[in-house]
Coordinates of C-alpha atoms and ligand atoms in Angstrom, one line a residue:
M7 CA 55.2 106.0 102.7
M8 CA 58.8 106.5 101.6
L9 CA 61.2 105.2 104.2
A10 CA 64.2 107.4 105.0
T11 CA 67.7 105.6 104.9
D12 CA 68.7 104.9 108.3
N13 CA 71.5 102.9 110.1
L14 CA 69.7 99.4 110.0
R15 CA 72.2 98.2 107.4
Y16 CA 75.0 98.8 109.9
T17 CA 73.4 96.8 112.7
K18 CA 76.1 95.0 114.7
I19 CA 75.3 92.1 117.1
P20 CA 77.7 91.3 120.0
L21 CA 79.2 87.8 120.2
N22 CA 78.7 86.2 123.8
N23 CA 82.4 85.4 124.4
G24 CA 84.1 88.8 124.2
S25 CA 85.3 88.4 120.7
G26 CA 83.5 91.5 119.4
A27 CA 80.4 91.9 117.2
I28 CA 79.2 90.8 113.8
P29 CA 77.4 92.8 111.3
A30 CA 73.7 91.5 111.0
L31 CA 73.7 91.9 107.3
G32 CA 76.1 89.2 105.7
F33 CA 77.0 88.1 102.3
G34 CA 77.1 84.3 101.3
T35 CA 79.5 83.0 98.8
L36 CA 77.7 79.9 97.8
I37 CA 78.1 80.6 94.2
P38 CA 78.9 77.7 91.9
D39 CA 81.1 79.7 89.4
P40 CA 84.4 80.7 90.5
V41 CA 84.7 84.0 88.4
A42 CA 81.1 85.0 89.3
T43 CA 82.2 84.2 93.0
R44 CA 85.1 86.6 93.0
V45 CA 83.2 89.4 91.0
A46 CA 80.4 89.1 93.5
T47 CA 82.6 89.1 96.5
K48 CA 84.3 92.3 95.5
A49 CA 81.0 93.8 94.6
A50 CA 79.7 92.9 97.9
L51 CA 82.5 94.6 99.7
E52 CA 82.3 97.6 97.5
A53 CA 78.6 97.8 98.3
G54 CA 79.2 97.8 102.0
F55 CA 78.8 94.2 103.0
R56 CA 81.3 93.7 106.0
L57 CA 80.7 90.0 106.9
L58 CA 81.5 87.2 104.1
D59 CA 80.4 83.6 104.7
T60 CA 82.2 80.7 102.9
S61 CA 83.2 77.1 103.7
E62 CA 85.5 74.5 102.6
R63 CA 82.5 72.7 101.0
Y64 CA 81.5 75.3 98.8
R65 CA 85.0 75.4 97.2
T66 CA 84.8 79.4 97.1
E67 CA 87.4 80.2 99.8
K68 CA 90.0 80.8 97.2
E69 CA 87.9 83.2 95.2
V70 CA 86.8 85.0 98.4
G71 CA 90.5 85.3 99.4
E72 CA 91.4 86.8 96.0
A73 CA 88.6 89.2 96.1
M74 CA 89.5 90.4 99.6
Q75 CA 93.0 90.8 98.5
E76 CA 92.0 93.0 95.6
V77 CA 89.7 95.1 97.7
F78 CA 92.4 95.5 100.6
K79 CA 95.0 96.4 98.1
E80 CA 93.0 99.2 96.5
G81 CA 92.9 100.5 100.2
K82 CA 89.1 100.7 100.4
V83 CA 88.5 98.3 103.1
K84 CA 90.8 96.9 105.8
R85 CA 91.1 93.3 106.8
E86 CA 90.0 94.3 110.5
D87 CA 86.8 95.7 109.0
V88 CA 85.6 92.4 107.8
V89 CA 84.2 89.6 109.5
V90 CA 85.2 86.3 107.7
V91 CA 83.4 83.1 108.4
T92 CA 84.2 79.7 107.1
K93 CA 83.3 76.2 108.0
L94 CA 84.7 72.9 108.8
W95 CA 83.3 70.2 106.4
N96 CA 81.7 66.8 107.6
T97 CA 84.6 64.7 106.4
N98 CA 87.1 66.5 108.9
H99 CA 85.2 66.0 112.1
R100 CA 87.8 63.8 113.6
R101 CA 90.2 65.6 116.0
E102 CA 93.3 65.0 113.9
R103 CA 91.7 66.3 110.7
V104 CA 90.2 69.6 112.2
K105 CA 93.5 71.6 112.4
P106 CA 94.8 70.7 108.9
A107 CA 91.3 71.5 107.4
F108 CA 91.4 74.8 109.2
E109 CA 94.8 75.7 108.0
A110 CA 94.1 74.8 104.4
S111 CA 91.0 77.1 104.6
L112 CA 93.2 79.9 106.1
K113 CA 95.7 79.4 103.2
K114 CA 93.0 79.6 100.6
L115 CA 91.7 82.7 102.2
Q116 CA 95.1 84.2 102.4
L117 CA 94.4 85.0 106.0
D118 CA 96.0 84.4 109.3
F119 CA 92.9 84.0 111.4
V120 CA 89.2 84.0 110.7
D121 CA 86.7 85.7 112.8
L122 CA 84.3 82.9 113.0
Y123 CA 84.7 79.0 112.2
L124 CA 81.4 76.9 112.3
I125 CA 81.0 73.2 112.0
H126 CA 79.2 73.1 108.8
T127 CA 76.8 70.3 109.9
P128 CA 76.3 68.1 112.9
F129 CA 77.0 64.9 110.7
A130 CA 80.3 63.4 110.5
F131 CA 81.1 61.8 107.2
Q132 CA 83.7 59.1 106.3
P133 CA 87.2 60.9 106.8
G134 CA 89.1 61.5 103.7
D135 CA 89.4 63.7 100.6
E136 CA 86.0 62.7 99.1
Q137 CA 83.6 65.4 100.5
D138 CA 80.6 63.3 99.3
P139 CA 81.5 59.8 100.3
R140 CA 79.0 57.1 99.1
D141 CA 78.5 53.4 99.2
A142 CA 77.8 51.1 96.3
N143 CA 74.1 51.9 96.6
G144 CA 74.6 55.8 96.7
N145 CA 74.1 56.2 100.3
V146 CA 76.2 58.5 102.4
I147 CA 79.0 56.9 104.4
Y148 CA 78.8 58.3 108.0
D149 CA 81.5 58.1 110.6
K150 CA 80.4 56.7 113.9
G151 CA 83.9 57.3 115.4
V152 CA 83.5 61.0 116.4
T153 CA 80.9 62.9 118.1
L154 CA 79.8 66.5 117.7
L155 CA 81.1 67.3 121.1
D156 CA 84.5 65.8 120.1
T157 CA 84.7 68.2 117.1
W158 CA 83.6 71.2 119.3
T159 CA 86.2 70.8 121.8
T160 CA 88.9 70.5 119.1
L161 CA 87.5 73.8 117.8
E162 CA 87.8 75.3 121.3
G163 CA 91.5 74.5 121.0
L164 CA 91.7 76.7 117.7
V165 CA 90.2 79.6 119.8
D166 CA 92.9 79.1 122.5
E167 CA 95.5 79.4 119.8
G168 CA 94.2 82.6 118.6
K169 CA 93.3 81.1 115.2
C170 CA 89.9 82.0 115.2
K171 CA 88.1 84.7 117.3
A172 CA 84.8 82.8 117.6
I173 CA 83.2 79.3 116.9
G174 CA 79.7 78.2 116.1
L175 CA 77.5 75.7 114.8
S176 CA 75.5 75.4 111.6
D177 CA 72.5 73.2 110.5
V178 CA 71.9 72.2 114.2
S179 CA 68.5 71.5 115.9
L180 CA 67.6 73.3 119.2
E181 CA 68.3 70.0 120.9
Q182 CA 71.8 69.8 119.4
T183 CA 72.5 73.3 120.3
K184 CA 71.5 72.8 123.9
E185 CA 73.7 69.8 124.2
I186 CA 76.8 71.7 122.9
F187 CA 76.1 74.8 124.8
D188 CA 75.7 72.9 128.0
A189 CA 78.9 70.9 127.6
A190 CA 81.1 73.7 126.1
R191 CA 83.8 75.4 127.7
I192 CA 83.7 78.1 125.0
K193 CA 80.1 78.5 124.1
P194 CA 78.8 78.8 120.7
A195 CA 78.8 82.3 119.5
V196 CA 76.7 81.8 116.5
V197 CA 74.2 79.1 115.4
H198 CA 73.8 79.4 111.5
V199 CA 70.6 77.9 110.3
E200 CA 67.9 78.2 107.4
S201 CA 65.5 80.9 108.5
H202 CA 63.1 83.3 106.8
P203 CA 59.2 84.0 107.2
Y204 CA 58.4 80.3 106.0
L205 CA 60.8 78.8 108.7
P206 CA 60.9 81.4 111.3
E207 CA 62.6 79.0 113.9
W208 CA 61.0 81.0 117.0
D209 CA 61.9 78.4 119.5
L210 CA 65.6 78.4 118.5
L211 CA 65.7 82.2 118.3
N212 CA 64.4 82.5 121.7
Y213 CA 66.8 80.1 123.1
C214 CA 69.7 81.8 121.5
K215 CA 68.6 85.2 122.7
K216 CA 68.5 83.9 126.1
N217 CA 71.8 82.5 126.0
G218 CA 73.6 85.3 124.2
I219 CA 74.0 83.3 120.9
V220 CA 73.6 85.0 117.7
L221 CA 71.2 83.1 115.3
Q222 CA 72.5 83.8 111.7
A223 CA 69.8 83.0 109.1
F224 CA 70.7 81.7 105.9
A225 CA 68.4 81.5 102.9
A226 CA 66.9 84.9 104.1
L227 CA 65.3 85.4 100.7
G228 CA 64.2 81.7 100.5
H229 CA 67.0 80.8 98.1
S230 CA 64.9 82.0 95.2
M231 CA 62.8 78.7 95.5
E232 CA 59.3 77.8 95.1
P233 CA 57.2 78.7 96.8
N234 CA 58.9 82.2 96.1
L235 CA 59.0 84.3 99.3
L236 CA 59.8 87.3 97.2
E237 CA 56.3 86.7 95.7
D238 CA 54.4 86.2 98.9
P239 CA 51.4 88.5 99.1
V240 CA 52.1 89.7 102.6
I241 CA 55.7 90.7 101.6
T242 CA 54.9 92.4 98.3
A243 CA 52.0 94.4 99.9
I244 CA 54.3 95.6 102.6
A245 CA 57.0 96.4 99.9
G246 CA 54.5 98.4 97.9
R247 CA 53.5 100.3 101.1
V248 CA 57.0 101.2 102.3
N249 CA 58.5 101.7 98.8
K250 CA 61.1 99.0 99.3
T251 CA 61.7 95.9 97.3
P252 CA 60.3 92.6 98.6
A253 CA 64.1 91.3 99.3
Q254 CA 64.6 94.6 101.4
V255 CA 61.5 94.0 103.3
L256 CA 62.7 90.4 104.1
L257 CA 66.1 91.6 105.1
A258 CA 64.9 94.3 107.3
W259 CA 62.4 91.7 109.1
A260 CA 65.4 89.3 109.9
I261 CA 67.5 92.2 111.4
Q262 CA 64.3 93.8 113.2
R263 CA 63.5 90.4 114.9
G264 CA 67.0 90.1 116.2
T265 CA 68.8 87.7 113.8
A266 CA 71.9 88.2 111.6
L267 CA 71.4 86.8 108.2
L268 CA 72.9 85.9 104.9
T269 CA 72.0 86.7 101.6
T270 CA 73.6 85.7 98.2
S271 CA 73.6 87.3 94.8
K272 CA 76.0 87.2 91.8
T273 CA 73.9 90.1 90.3
P274 CA 75.6 93.6 91.1
S275 CA 72.4 95.6 91.1
R276 CA 70.8 93.0 93.6
I277 CA 73.9 93.2 95.9
K278 CA 73.6 96.9 96.1
E279 CA 69.8 96.6 96.7
N280 CA 70.4 93.9 99.4
F281 CA 72.7 96.1 101.2
D282 CA 70.4 99.2 101.0
V283 CA 68.0 98.2 103.7
S284 CA 66.1 100.4 106.3
T285 CA 63.9 99.7 109.1
I286 CA 60.2 98.9 108.4
P287 CA 57.4 99.8 110.6
E288 CA 57.0 97.6 113.5
D289 CA 53.5 96.7 112.6
A290 CA 55.0 95.3 109.2
V291 CA 57.4 93.2 111.3
Q292 CA 54.5 91.8 113.3
E293 CA 52.4 91.2 110.2
I294 CA 55.1 89.2 108.5
S295 CA 55.7 87.3 111.9
D296 CA 52.1 86.7 112.6
G297 CA 50.4 86.7 109.3
I298 CA 52.6 84.4 107.2
K299 CA 51.3 80.8 108.1
S300 CA 53.2 78.9 105.2
R301 CA 56.1 76.6 106.6
V302 CA 58.7 75.6 104.1
R303 CA 62.2 74.1 104.6
F304 CA 64.0 74.6 101.4
N305 CA 67.2 72.9 102.5
A306 CA 67.1 69.2 103.6
V307 CA 70.8 69.5 104.8
T308 CA 69.6 69.2 108.5
E309 CA 68.3 65.6 107.9
T310 CA 71.3 64.0 106.1
G311 CA 74.2 66.4 106.2
V312 CA 74.1 66.6 102.5
P313 CA 74.1 70.2 101.4
G314 CA 70.8 70.9 99.4
F315 CA 72.1 73.9 97.4
I316 CA 75.4 72.4 96.2
P317 CA 75.3 70.5 92.9
R318 CA 76.0 66.7 93.7
G319 CA 79.5 65.8 92.9
K320 CA 81.0 69.4 93.1
Ligands
NAP418 N1 75.2 76.1 106.4 C1 74.5 75.7 105.3 O1 74.0 74.5 105.2 C2 74.2 76.7 104.2 C3 73.2 76.5 103.2 C4 72.9 77.2 102.3 C5 73.4 78.7 102.4 N2 74.2 78.8 103.3 C6 75.0 80.3 103.2 O2 74.1 81.3 103.3 C7 74.2 82.1 102.1 C8 72.8 82.6 101.7 O3 71.8 81.6 101.2 P1 70.9 81.6 99.9 O4 72.0 81.6 98.7 O5 69.9 80.7 100.0 O6 70.5 83.1 100.0 P2 69.2 84.0 99.4 O7 69.7 85.2 99.7 O8 68.0 83.4 100.1 O9 69.0 83.3 98.0 C9 69.9 83.7 96.8 C10 69.1 83.7 95.6 O10 68.1 84.8 95.8 C11 68.5 85.5 94.6 N3 68.4 87.0 94.9 C12 69.2 87.7 95.7 N4 69.0 88.9 96.0 C13 67.7 89.2 95.3 C14 67.0 90.3 95.1 N5 67.2 91.5 95.6 N6 65.9 90.1 94.3 C15 65.5 88.8 93.7 N7 66.3 87.9 93.8 C16 67.4 88.0 94.5 C17 69.7 85.2 93.9 O11 69.9 85.2 92.4 P3 71.3 86.0 91.6 O12 72.5 85.3 92.4 O13 71.0 85.3 90.3 O14 71.1 87.4 91.6 C18 69.9 83.7 94.5 O15 69.4 82.9 93.4 C19 75.0 81.0 101.1 O16 75.6 81.8 100.1 C20 75.9 80.5 102.0 O17 77.0 81.2 102.4 C21 74.6 77.9 104.3

């Protein structure tokens, strides 16, 4: 069966605190090479992506800013059409460090506000300029002097000031999400976690849906790691049946089950392919949800706060 092109790729999910809606289909910029980051970000905007995800820890904010400026200057896309997401790093959780870190991100992005600001992980690291602080034995140095809720309430202040439209959490468990949701004056708009058919996070998704939080799934294609989701027999069989690529099937599944997602590529043809998603039949969505039993977490960041996909020391 050949699927007709439909509007799935333009799906938007409303945010719970009155700050608009975000595109379900988002482009991540965790790309180690700066030139490749700039080229890929520009290609993503040209392909149609309208959500860009970056972070101070990825060290890609400057390139994302430059790519956006180029595209804005060409008049193809306007600032207000793009949802820009960046994240506070673990070494900046203390109250007095949040605003300077946020302002530094804005400056690199060449923006005067971001649409969504996330706490990158729930782990506070020793404050300072070293993003990966380690003791003599190579163990991460944590900061016991600040709680996740302290950091959250500081982010609420940024929303009050109009510096960011919405705030959210990343790499959190269901328990941590509940704790912040219950205590927050401004509720988390987004919870950004690894999720794909090998890590569907149904409990967290159900909780988010019930409470008006968008679950934004990163590593939607399994980060190209083994076991390779793109080669899973359930996915490849559906892809053959509906005449789409395995990547397009995975992205459609993510949108159709009600999550936002992030996918990344430095390859222009794949960037276009990943935006060219259309609805897959409901029985295919079910088959992926029920028929894939493997469970794999590719990124161990939720255990330690150390980002799994970033080369150590970068
Ligand atoms: N908060 C966190 O802790 C956290 C952690 C990880 C990621 N993230 C965010 O989530 C984003 C997405 O994560 P991810 O990088 O794991 O995404 P992903 O889309 O699951 O994996 C990206 C990998 O898949 C390959 N790929 C992309 N499209 C493809 C296609 N159509 N066919 C075959 N292979 C394809 C890419 O290769 P090429 O580039 O070579 O084309 C790249 O190696 C990141 O950029 C980042 O913004 C957040």
